[in-house]
Amino acid sequence: MSPKCLFIAWVLGWATAVYLPSLVIALLSLSPLEPSGNLFVDAFEVADEVSPAAKLTYAILFGVLVMIARAGGARGGLSINILIGVVSMALVVALLPEYWSRGFGIGLNGIRFDPLPTAIYLIGGFASGVVFSLSEARCLSRSQTAERHQTLVD
């Protein structure tokens, strides 16, 4: 396990969990924000509207659950990381108080488990786990290739 690779993958997984649901919410016009006519601008505005508490809570939960899984002997496979992403997102949707949920979950439209936004968030958690796994694997592969190359040079 490389701390550098873990951190890079964690950041990319977090960004996926924030921006993918924001993109879909903007695409489906589920946000109370006025559309600008540019989907990508709208997605960034939706993501910006999401409270920092929601973003940070997901990041912390995801990171802590990854560390617990690794400490428990899980090797960080794709299925474990997807499960961690979905569970982290479900916990944020379920437990984040309304007053900390601006633009997210219950703070999006006043309904905690509105089926469509909840499904979008859970898909974002799923994708977050996939991106985390693939990013970490690619980083580790590059690191190992660089180490082998350095060994051959020495």
CSV table of C-alpha atoms in Angstrom, one decimal, residues 34-91:
chain,number,residue,atom,x,y,z
A,34,GLU,CA,-31.8,28.2,-12.5
A,35,PRO,CA,-30.1,26.4,-15.5
A,36,SER,CA,-27.6,28.4,-17.4
A,37,GLY,CA,-27.9,26.5,-20.6
A,38,ASN,CA,-24.5,24.9,-20.2
A,39,LEU,CA,-24.6,21.5,-18.6
A,40,PHE,CA,-21.1,21.6,-17.2
A,41,VAL,CA,-21.5,25.0,-15.7
A,42,ASP,CA,-24.8,23.8,-14.2
A,43,ALA,CA,-23.1,20.7,-12.8
A,44,PHE,CA,-20.4,22.8,-11.1
A,45,GLU,CA,-23.1,25.1,-9.7
A,46,VAL,CA,-25.0,22.2,-8.3
A,47,ALA,CA,-21.8,20.8,-6.8
A,48,ASP,CA,-20.9,24.2,-5.4
A,49,GLU,CA,-24.4,24.4,-3.8
A,50,VAL,CA,-23.8,21.1,-1.9
A,51,SER,CA,-22.9,22.0,1.7
A,52,PRO,CA,-19.3,21.5,2.7
A,53,ALA,CA,-20.6,19.3,5.6
A,54,ALA,CA,-22.1,16.8,3.0
A,55,LYS,CA,-18.9,16.8,1.0
A,56,LEU,CA,-16.6,16.4,4.0
A,57,THR,CA,-18.7,13.8,5.7
A,58,TYR,CA,-18.6,11.6,2.6
A,59,ALA,CA,-14.8,12.1,2.2
A,60,ILE,CA,-14.2,11.2,5.9
A,61,LEU,CA,-16.6,8.2,5.9
A,62,PHE,CA,-15.1,6.8,2.7
A,63,GLY,CA,-11.6,7.2,4.0
A,64,VAL,CA,-12.3,5.8,7.4
A,65,LEU,CA,-14.1,2.8,6.0
A,66,VAL,CA,-11.3,2.1,3.5
A,67,MET,CA,-8.8,2.2,6.4
A,68,ILE,CA,-11.0,-0.1,8.5
A,69,ALA,CA,-11.3,-2.5,5.6
A,70,ARG,CA,-7.6,-2.5,5.0
A,71,ALA,CA,-6.8,-2.9,8.7
A,72,GLY,CA,-9.2,-5.8,8.8
A,73,GLY,CA,-7.4,-7.6,6.1
A,74,ALA,CA,-9.4,-6.7,3.0
A,75,ARG,CA,-7.0,-6.2,0.1
A,76,GLY,CA,-8.9,-3.2,-1.4
A,77,GLY,CA,-10.6,-5.0,-4.3
A,78,LEU,CA,-13.1,-3.4,-6.6
A,79,SER,CA,-16.1,-5.0,-4.9
A,80,ILE,CA,-15.0,-3.9,-1.4
A,81,ASN,CA,-14.4,-0.3,-2.6
A,82,ILE,CA,-17.7,-0.2,-4.4
A,83,LEU,CA,-19.5,-1.4,-1.2
A,84,ILE,CA,-17.6,1.2,0.8
A,85,GLY,CA,-18.6,4.0,-1.6
A,86,VAL,CA,-22.3,3.0,-1.6
A,87,VAL,CA,-22.4,2.5,2.2
A,88,SER,CA,-20.6,5.9,2.7
A,89,MET,CA,-23.1,7.7,0.5
A,90,ALA,CA,-26.1,5.9,2.0
A,91,LEU,CA,-24.9,6.9,5.5
